Amino acid sequence: FKPSRYAVRLTESEIKTASKLVPDNFVLINPDYKSSFFSTNKNWGFKKYQELANRLSKDIPVVRVKPAGKYAKRSNYAEPHLENAINIKGEDIRQSIAIMSKAKFGVTSHGFITHILSGFNIPVVDIQGGHTDTSSMYYENNIAIGYDHPKTPCGATYPCTHCDEANEYITVDMVYEACKKLL
């Protein structure tokens, strides 16, 4: 499935506030995953995201919009702050999207951030693991990194050993090499 592009219409005030919070040229890294629905199947691993942030911060500023508020609590977002990154609490969804709209590119497991950035035609290194793959959803300017396996995509909402294997298989080097193509 190739979804149609869209973009959230932001106000001048939202864009102006976002411009004050982040640099002009940055990578958005999203180590958060929705465990309340997909268990840990989209969890590439915080340590891997941290290592990636450490590497990328030498080339480009790194920004992370950390889920906050009621929604974050319901969805069990619990990852700590990223070091070598600008960590912004995403209390207001529209302001978070305004920040995201200013990214040069993003790195995330497939989900909400992939769709937001792709809607603004911002490329994403889309870590699909074993949960999703390009046969189920793909945006043309993204770099999908998945796990070539007969069970992929499994789409499981319960703890899945196949997804664990897939997330282990995808290395920081693989993701960093994909990011270098977008720098």
JSON list of C-alpha atoms in Angstrom, two decimals:
[
{"chain": "A", "resi": 1, "resn": "PHE", "atom": "CA", "xyz": [0.00, 0.00, 0.00]},
{"chain": "A", "resi": 2, "resn": "LYS", "atom": "CA", "xyz": [1.34, 3.42, -0.94]},
{"chain": "A", "resi": 3, "resn": "PRO", "atom": "CA", "xyz": [-0.57, 5.98, 1.13]},
{"chain": "A", "resi": 4, "resn": "SER", "atom": "CA", "xyz": [-1.42, 9.42, -0.22]},
{"chain": "A", "resi": 5, "resn": "ARG", "atom": "CA", "xyz": [0.60, 12.25, 1.23]},
{"chain": "A", "resi": 6, "resn": "TYR", "atom": "CA", "xyz": [-0.99, 14.78, 3.49]},
{"chain": "A", "resi": 7, "resn": "ALA", "atom": "CA", "xyz": [0.30, 17.47, 5.79]},
{"chain": "A", "resi": 8, "resn": "VAL", "atom": "CA", "xyz": [-1.08, 18.83, 9.01]},
{"chain": "A", "resi": 9, "resn": "ARG", "atom": "CA", "xyz": [-1.86, 22.50, 8.50]},
{"chain": "A", "resi": 10, "resn": "LEU", "atom": "CA", "xyz": [0.11, 24.37, 11.11]},
{"chain": "A", "resi": 11, "resn": "THR", "atom": "CA", "xyz": [-0.42, 27.94, 12.25]},
{"chain": "A", "resi": 12, "resn": "GLU", "atom": "CA", "xyz": [2.24, 30.61, 11.91]},
{"chain": "A", "resi": 13, "resn": "SER", "atom": "CA", "xyz": [2.46, 30.70, 15.70]},
{"chain": "A", "resi": 14, "resn": "GLU", "atom": "CA", "xyz": [3.11, 26.94, 15.92]},
{"chain": "A", "resi": 15, "resn": "ILE", "atom": "CA", "xyz": [5.83, 27.15, 13.28]},
{"chain": "A", "resi": 16, "resn": "LYS", "atom": "CA", "xyz": [7.41, 30.20, 14.93]},
{"chain": "A", "resi": 17, "resn": "THR", "atom": "CA", "xyz": [7.50, 28.47, 18.33]},
{"chain": "A", "resi": 18, "resn": "ALA", "atom": "CA", "xyz": [9.02, 25.33, 16.77]},
{"chain": "A", "resi": 19, "resn": "SER", "atom": "CA", "xyz": [11.70, 27.44, 15.08]},
{"chain": "A", "resi": 20, "resn": "LYS", "atom": "CA", "xyz": [12.73, 28.79, 18.49]},
{"chain": "A", "resi": 21, "resn": "LEU", "atom": "CA", "xyz": [13.04, 25.30, 19.97]},
{"chain": "A", "resi": 22, "resn": "VAL", "atom": "CA", "xyz": [15.07, 23.48, 17.32]},
{"chain": "A", "resi": 23, "resn": "PRO", "atom": "CA", "xyz": [17.90, 24.25, 14.89]},
{"chain": "A", "resi": 24, "resn": "ASP", "atom": "CA", "xyz": [17.21, 24.65, 11.16]},
{"chain": "A", "resi": 25, "resn": "ASN", "atom": "CA", "xyz": [18.85, 21.37, 10.14]},
{"chain": "A", "resi": 26, "resn": "PHE", "atom": "CA", "xyz": [18.40, 18.32, 12.38]},
{"chain": "A", "resi": 27, "resn": "VAL", "atom": "CA", "xyz": [17.57, 14.63, 12.47]},
{"chain": "A", "resi": 28, "resn": "LEU", "atom": "CA", "xyz": [14.54, 13.58, 14.49]},
{"chain": "A", "resi": 29, "resn": "ILE", "atom": "CA", "xyz": [15.19, 10.33, 16.38]},
{"chain": "A", "resi": 30, "resn": "ASN", "atom": "CA", "xyz": [12.27, 8.51, 17.95]},
{"chain": "A", "resi": 31, "resn": "PRO", "atom": "CA", "xyz": [13.23, 5.66, 20.31]},
{"chain": "A", "resi": 32, "resn": "ASP", "atom": "CA", "xyz": [9.69, 5.38, 21.67]},
{"chain": "A", "resi": 33, "resn": "TYR", "atom": "CA", "xyz": [7.38, 2.52, 20.77]},
{"chain": "A", "resi": 34, "resn": "LYS", "atom": "CA", "xyz": [3.76, 1.86, 21.65]},
{"chain": "A", "resi": 35, "resn": "SER", "atom": "CA", "xyz": [3.94, -1.14, 23.98]},
{"chain": "A", "resi": 36, "resn": "SER", "atom": "CA", "xyz": [0.30, -0.86, 25.03]},
{"chain": "A", "resi": 37, "resn": "PHE", "atom": "CA", "xyz": [-0.80, -2.26, 21.67]},
{"chain": "A", "resi": 38, "resn": "PHE", "atom": "CA", "xyz": [2.19, -3.88, 19.93]},
{"chain": "A", "resi": 39, "resn": "SER", "atom": "CA", "xyz": [3.92, -5.24, 23.05]},
{"chain": "A", "resi": 40, "resn": "THR", "atom": "CA", "xyz": [7.69, -4.88, 22.48]},
{"chain": "A", "resi": 41, "resn": "ASN", "atom": "CA", "xyz": [7.51, -5.86, 18.81]},
{"chain": "A", "resi": 42, "resn": "LYS", "atom": "CA", "xyz": [8.55, -2.40, 17.58]},
{"chain": "A", "resi": 43, "resn": "ASN", "atom": "CA", "xyz": [11.29, -1.99, 20.19]},
{"chain": "A", "resi": 44, "resn": "TRP", "atom": "CA", "xyz": [14.57, -1.74, 18.26]},
{"chain": "A", "resi": 45, "resn": "GLY", "atom": "CA", "xyz": [16.28, -0.98, 21.58]},
{"chain": "A", "resi": 46, "resn": "PHE", "atom": "CA", "xyz": [17.01, 2.26, 23.39]},
{"chain": "A", "resi": 47, "resn": "LYS", "atom": "CA", "xyz": [20.73, 1.47, 23.60]},
{"chain": "A", "resi": 48, "resn": "LYS", "atom": "CA", "xyz": [20.85, 1.21, 19.80]},
{"chain": "A", "resi": 49, "resn": "TYR", "atom": "CA", "xyz": [19.06, 4.54, 19.42]},
{"chain": "A", "resi": 50, "resn": "GLN", "atom": "CA", "xyz": [21.49, 6.06, 21.91]},
{"chain": "A", "resi": 51, "resn": "GLU", "atom": "CA", "xyz": [24.49, 4.76, 19.98]},
{"chain": "A", "resi": 52, "resn": "LEU", "atom": "CA", "xyz": [22.95, 6.10, 16.77]},
{"chain": "A", "resi": 53, "resn": "ALA", "atom": "CA", "xyz": [22.36, 9.51, 18.38]},
{"chain": "A", "resi": 54, "resn": "ASN", "atom": "CA", "xyz": [25.97, 9.58, 19.57]},
{"chain": "A", "resi": 55, "resn": "ARG", "atom": "CA", "xyz": [27.23, 8.90, 16.04]},
{"chain": "A", "resi": 56, "resn": "LEU", "atom": "CA", "xyz": [24.84, 11.23, 14.23]},
{"chain": "A", "resi": 57, "resn": "SER", "atom": "CA", "xyz": [25.36, 14.12, 16.66]},
{"chain": "A", "resi": 58, "resn": "LYS", "atom": "CA", "xyz": [28.87, 14.49, 15.19]},
{"chain": "A", "resi": 59, "resn": "ASP", "atom": "CA", "xyz": [27.30, 15.19, 11.76]},
{"chain": "A", "resi": 60, "resn": "ILE", "atom": "CA", "xyz": [23.98, 16.87, 12.48]},
{"chain": "A", "resi": 61, "resn": "PRO", "atom": "CA", "xyz": [22.02, 18.04, 15.53]},
{"chain": "A", "resi": 62, "resn": "VAL", "atom": "CA", "xyz": [19.75, 15.35, 16.97]},
{"chain": "A", "resi": 63, "resn": "VAL", "atom": "CA", "xyz": [16.25, 16.14, 18.27]},
{"chain": "A", "resi": 64, "resn": "ARG", "atom": "CA", "xyz": [13.88, 13.85, 20.10]},
{"chain": "A", "resi": 65, "resn": "VAL", "atom": "CA", "xyz": [10.27, 14.75, 20.88]},
{"chain": "A", "resi": 66, "resn": "LYS", "atom": "CA", "xyz": [9.47, 12.68, 23.95]},
{"chain": "A", "resi": 67, "resn": "PRO", "atom": "CA", "xyz": [5.80, 11.71, 24.33]},
{"chain": "A", "resi": 68, "resn": "ALA", "atom": "CA", "xyz": [4.28, 13.29, 27.42]},
{"chain": "A", "resi": 69, "resn": "GLY", "atom": "CA", "xyz": [0.92, 13.79, 29.08]},
{"chain": "A", "resi": 70, "resn": "LYS", "atom": "CA", "xyz": [-2.07, 11.46, 29.39]},
{"chain": "A", "resi": 71, "resn": "TYR", "atom": "CA", "xyz": [-1.55, 9.76, 26.03]},
{"chain": "A", "resi": 72, "resn": "ALA", "atom": "CA", "xyz": [2.05, 8.89, 26.84]},
{"chain": "A", "resi": 73, "resn": "LYS", "atom": "CA", "xyz": [1.02, 7.29, 30.13]},
{"chain": "A", "resi": 74, "resn": "ARG", "atom": "CA", "xyz": [-1.73, 5.22, 28.48]},
{"chain": "A", "resi": 75, "resn": "SER", "atom": "CA", "xyz": [0.67, 4.04, 25.77]},
{"chain": "A", "resi": 76, "resn": "ASN", "atom": "CA", "xyz": [3.42, 3.09, 28.25]},
{"chain": "A", "resi": 77, "resn": "TYR", "atom": "CA", "xyz": [6.13, 5.31, 26.76]},
{"chain": "A", "resi": 78, "resn": "ALA", "atom": "CA", "xyz": [8.99, 5.01, 29.23]},
{"chain": "A", "resi": 79, "resn": "GLU", "atom": "CA", "xyz": [12.30, 5.55, 27.43]},
{"chain": "A", "resi": 80, "resn": "PRO", "atom": "CA", "xyz": [14.76, 7.96, 29.11]},
{"chain": "A", "resi": 81, "resn": "HIS", "atom": "CA", "xyz": [16.24, 11.10, 27.55]},
{"chain": "A", "resi": 82, "resn": "LEU", "atom": "CA", "xyz": [18.70, 10.65, 24.70]},
{"chain": "A", "resi": 83, "resn": "GLU", "atom": "CA", "xyz": [22.17, 11.97, 25.42]},
{"chain": "A", "resi": 84, "resn": "ASN", "atom": "CA", "xyz": [23.77, 14.16, 22.73]},
{"chain": "A", "resi": 85, "resn": "ALA", "atom": "CA", "xyz": [20.30, 15.27, 21.68]},
{"chain": "A", "resi": 86, "resn": "ILE", "atom": "CA", "xyz": [17.84, 18.06, 22.24]},
{"chain": "A", "resi": 87, "resn": "ASN", "atom": "CA", "xyz": [15.04, 16.36, 24.18]},
{"chain": "A", "resi": 88, "resn": "ILE", "atom": "CA", "xyz": [11.69, 18.14, 23.98]},
{"chain": "A", "resi": 89, "resn": "LYS", "atom": "CA", "xyz": [8.65, 17.09, 25.98]},
{"chain": "A", "resi": 90, "resn": "GLY", "atom": "CA", "xyz": [5.75, 16.70, 23.58]},
{"chain": "A", "resi": 91, "resn": "GLU", "atom": "CA", "xyz": [2.93, 17.97, 25.79]},
{"chain": "A", "resi": 92, "resn": "ASP", "atom": "CA", "xyz": [1.00, 19.49, 22.86]},
{"chain": "A", "resi": 93, "resn": "ILE", "atom": "CA", "xyz": [0.56, 17.26, 19.79]},
{"chain": "A", "resi": 94, "resn": "ARG", "atom": "CA", "xyz": [0.30, 20.14, 17.32]},
{"chain": "A", "resi": 95, "resn": "GLN", "atom": "CA", "xyz": [3.45, 21.78, 18.67]},
{"chain": "A", "resi": 96, "resn": "SER", "atom": "CA", "xyz": [5.22, 18.40, 18.48]},
{"chain": "A", "resi": 97, "resn": "ILE", "atom": "CA", "xyz": [4.17, 18.06, 14.85]},
{"chain": "A", "resi": 98, "resn": "ALA", "atom": "CA", "xyz": [5.39, 21.61, 14.13]},
{"chain": "A", "resi": 99, "resn": "ILE", "atom": "CA", "xyz": [8.80, 20.62, 15.52]},
{"chain": "A", "resi": 100, "resn": "MET", "atom": "CA", "xyz": [8.82, 17.41, 13.47]},
{"chain": "A", "resi": 101, "resn": "SER", "atom": "CA", "xyz": [7.94, 19.37, 10.31]},
{"chain": "A", "resi": 102, "resn": "LYS", "atom": "CA", "xyz": [11.29, 21.16, 10.52]},
{"chain": "A", "resi": 103, "resn": "ALA", "atom": "CA", "xyz": [13.44, 17.97, 10.46]},
{"chain": "A", "resi": 104, "resn": "LYS", "atom": "CA", "xyz": [15.80, 17.18, 7.61]},
{"chain": "A", "resi": 105, "resn": "PHE", "atom": "CA", "xyz": [15.01, 13.48, 8.10]},
{"chain": "A", "resi": 106, "resn": "GLY", "atom": "CA", "xyz": [13.89, 11.08, 10.81]},
{"chain": "A", "resi": 107, "resn": "VAL", "atom": "CA", "xyz": [14.71, 7.70, 12.31]},
{"chain": "A", "resi": 108, "resn": "THR", "atom": "CA", "xyz": [11.92, 5.67, 13.91]},
{"chain": "A", "resi": 109, "resn": "SER", "atom": "CA", "xyz": [10.25, 2.31, 14.07]},
{"chain": "A", "resi": 110, "resn": "HIS", "atom": "CA", "xyz": [7.35, 2.22, 11.64]},
{"chain": "A", "resi": 111, "resn": "GLY", "atom": "CA", "xyz": [4.34, 4.11, 12.97]},
{"chain": "A", "resi": 112, "resn": "PHE", "atom": "CA", "xyz": [2.98, 7.55, 13.79]},
{"chain": "A", "resi": 113, "resn": "ILE", "atom": "CA", "xyz": [6.25, 9.49, 13.28]},
{"chain": "A", "resi": 114, "resn": "THR", "atom": "CA", "xyz": [6.78, 7.78, 9.91]},
{"chain": "A", "resi": 115, "resn": "HIS", "atom": "CA", "xyz": [3.37, 9.03, 8.77]},
{"chain": "A", "resi": 116, "resn": "ILE", "atom": "CA", "xyz": [3.82, 12.56, 10.13]},
{"chain": "A", "resi": 117, "resn": "LEU", "atom": "CA", "xyz": [7.25, 13.08, 8.54]},
{"chain": "A", "resi": 118, "resn": "SER", "atom": "CA", "xyz": [6.22, 11.42, 5.27]},
{"chain": "A", "resi": 119, "resn": "GLY", "atom": "CA", "xyz": [3.20, 13.70, 5.10]},
{"chain": "A", "resi": 120, "resn": "PHE", "atom": "CA", "xyz": [5.60, 16.64, 5.06]},
{"chain": "A", "resi": 121, "resn": "ASN", "atom": "CA", "xyz": [7.71, 14.82, 2.44]},
{"chain": "A", "resi": 122, "resn": "ILE", "atom": "CA", "xyz": [10.55, 14.44, 4.96]},
{"chain": "A", "resi": 123, "resn": "PRO", "atom": "CA", "xyz": [12.48, 11.20, 4.42]},
{"chain": "A", "resi": 124, "resn": "VAL", "atom": "CA", "xyz": [12.55, 8.58, 7.16]},
{"chain": "A", "resi": 125, "resn": "VAL", "atom": "CA", "xyz": [14.87, 5.72, 7.98]},
{"chain": "A", "resi": 126, "resn": "ASP", "atom": "CA", "xyz": [11.97, 3.44, 8.79]},
{"chain": "A", "resi": 127, "resn": "ILE", "atom": "CA", "xyz": [12.95, 0.55, 11.05]},
{"chain": "A", "resi": 128, "resn": "GLN", "atom": "CA", "xyz": [10.30, -1.99, 10.16]},
{"chain": "A", "resi": 129, "resn": "GLY", "atom": "CA", "xyz": [11.81, -4.99, 11.93]},
{"chain": "A", "resi": 130, "resn": "GLY", "atom": "CA", "xyz": [9.62, -8.04, 11.44]},
{"chain": "A", "resi": 131, "resn": "HIS", "atom": "CA", "xyz": [6.39, -6.32, 12.35]},
{"chain": "A", "resi": 132, "resn": "THR", "atom": "CA", "xyz": [5.83, -4.36, 9.12]},
{"chain": "A", "resi": 133, "resn": "ASP", "atom": "CA", "xyz": [7.40, -4.27, 5.68]},
{"chain": "A", "resi": 134, "resn": "THR", "atom": "CA", "xyz": [7.18, -2.39, 2.42]},
{"chain": "A", "resi": 135, "resn": "SER", "atom": "CA", "xyz": [4.48, -4.74, 1.09]},
{"chain": "A", "resi": 136, "resn": "SER", "atom": "CA", "xyz": [2.02, -3.42, 3.68]},
{"chain": "A", "resi": 137, "resn": "MET", "atom": "CA", "xyz": [2.93, 0.28, 3.69]},
{"chain": "A", "resi": 138, "resn": "TYR", "atom": "CA", "xyz": [5.70, 2.32, 2.12]},
{"chain": "A", "resi": 139, "resn": "TYR", "atom": "CA", "xyz": [6.46, 5.97, 1.31]},
{"chain": "A", "resi": 140, "resn": "GLU", "atom": "CA", "xyz": [8.72, 6.41, -1.71]},
{"chain": "A", "resi": 141, "resn": "ASN", "atom": "CA", "xyz": [11.37, 8.72, -0.21]},
{"chain": "A", "resi": 142, "resn": "ASN", "atom": "CA", "xyz": [11.89, 6.58, 2.90]},
{"chain": "A", "resi": 143, "resn": "ILE", "atom": "CA", "xyz": [14.58, 3.98, 3.51]},
{"chain": "A", "resi": 144, "resn": "ALA", "atom": "CA", "xyz": [12.95, 0.88, 4.97]},
{"chain": "A", "resi": 145, "resn": "ILE", "atom": "CA", "xyz": [15.07, -1.49, 7.02]},
{"chain": "A", "resi": 146, "resn": "GLY", "atom": "CA", "xyz": [13.41, -4.80, 7.69]},
{"chain": "A", "resi": 147, "resn": "TYR", "atom": "CA", "xyz": [13.96, -8.45, 8.30]},
{"chain": "A", "resi": 148, "resn": "ASP", "atom": "CA", "xyz": [13.74, -10.74, 5.27]},
{"chain": "A", "resi": 149, "resn": "HIS", "atom": "CA", "xyz": [11.95, -13.71, 6.77]},
{"chain": "A", "resi": 150, "resn": "PRO", "atom": "CA", "xyz": [8.89, -15.81, 5.82]},
{"chain": "A", "resi": 151, "resn": "LYS", "atom": "CA", "xyz": [6.97, -14.50, 8.86]},
{"chain": "A", "resi": 152, "resn": "THR", "atom": "CA", "xyz": [7.60, -10.84, 7.94]},
{"chain": "A", "resi": 153, "resn": "PRO", "atom": "CA", "xyz": [5.35, -8.87, 8.22]},
{"chain": "A", "resi": 154, "resn": "CYS", "atom": "CA", "xyz": [3.70, -10.54, 11.19]},
{"chain": "A", "resi": 155, "resn": "GLY", "atom": "CA", "xyz": [1.79, -7.56, 12.65]},
{"chain": "A", "resi": 156, "resn": "ALA", "atom": "CA", "xyz": [1.61, -9.26, 16.03]},
{"chain": "A", "resi": 157, "resn": "THR", "atom": "CA", "xyz": [0.07, -7.43, 18.98]},
{"chain": "A", "resi": 158, "resn": "TYR", "atom": "CA", "xyz": [1.43, -9.97, 21.49]},
{"chain": "A", "resi": 159, "resn": "PRO", "atom": "CA", "xyz": [5.10, -10.63, 22.42]},
{"chain": "A", "resi": 160, "resn": "CYS", "atom": "CA", "xyz": [6.66, -12.16, 19.30]},
{"chain": "A", "resi": 161, "resn": "THR", "atom": "CA", "xyz": [10.02, -13.98, 19.10]},
{"chain": "A", "resi": 162, "resn": "HIS", "atom": "CA", "xyz": [10.13, -13.33, 15.34]},
{"chain": "A", "resi": 163, "resn": "CYS", "atom": "CA", "xyz": [9.97, -9.55, 16.00]},
{"chain": "A", "resi": 164, "resn": "ASP", "atom": "CA", "xyz": [12.62, -9.89, 18.73]},
{"chain": "A", "resi": 165, "resn": "GLU", "atom": "CA", "xyz": [14.90, -11.66, 16.22]},
{"chain": "A", "resi": 166, "resn": "ALA", "atom": "CA", "xyz": [14.21, -8.98, 13.61]},
{"chain": "A", "resi": 167, "resn": "ASN", "atom": "CA", "xyz": [15.05, -6.13, 15.99]},
{"chain": "A", "resi": 168, "resn": "GLU", "atom": "CA", "xyz": [18.25, -7.91, 17.03]},
{"chain": "A", "resi": 169, "resn": "TYR", "atom": "CA", "xyz": [19.18, -8.49, 13.38]},
{"chain": "A", "resi": 170, "resn": "ILE", "atom": "CA", "xyz": [18.98, -4.78, 12.50]},
{"chain": "A", "resi": 171, "resn": "THR", "atom": "CA", "xyz": [22.25, -3.20, 13.64]},
{"chain": "A", "resi": 172, "resn": "VAL", "atom": "CA", "xyz": [23.24, 0.37, 14.43]},
{"chain": "A", "resi": 173, "resn": "ASP", "atom": "CA", "xyz": [25.67, 0.19, 11.50]},
{"chain": "A", "resi": 174, "resn": "MET", "atom": "CA", "xyz": [22.80, -0.67, 9.11]},
{"chain": "A", "resi": 175, "resn": "VAL", "atom": "CA", "xyz": [20.72, 2.26, 10.31]},
{"chain": "A", "resi": 176, "resn": "TYR", "atom": "CA", "xyz": [23.68, 4.67, 10.40]},
{"chain": "A", "resi": 177, "resn": "GLU", "atom": "CA", "xyz": [24.60, 3.78, 6.80]},
{"chain": "A", "resi": 178, "resn": "ALA", "atom": "CA", "xyz": [21.02, 4.53, 5.74]},
{"chain": "A", "resi": 179, "resn": "CYS", "atom": "CA", "xyz": [21.16, 7.86, 7.63]},
{"chain": "A", "resi": 180, "resn": "LYS", "atom": "CA", "xyz": [24.39, 8.84, 5.83]},
{"chain": "A", "resi": 181, "resn": "LYS", "atom": "CA", "xyz": [22.47, 8.69, 2.55]},
{"chain": "A", "resi": 182, "resn": "LEU", "atom": "CA", "xyz": [20.13, 11.40, 3.88]},
{"chain": "A", "resi": 183, "resn": "LEU", "atom": "CA", "xyz": [22.71, 13.74, 5.46]}
]
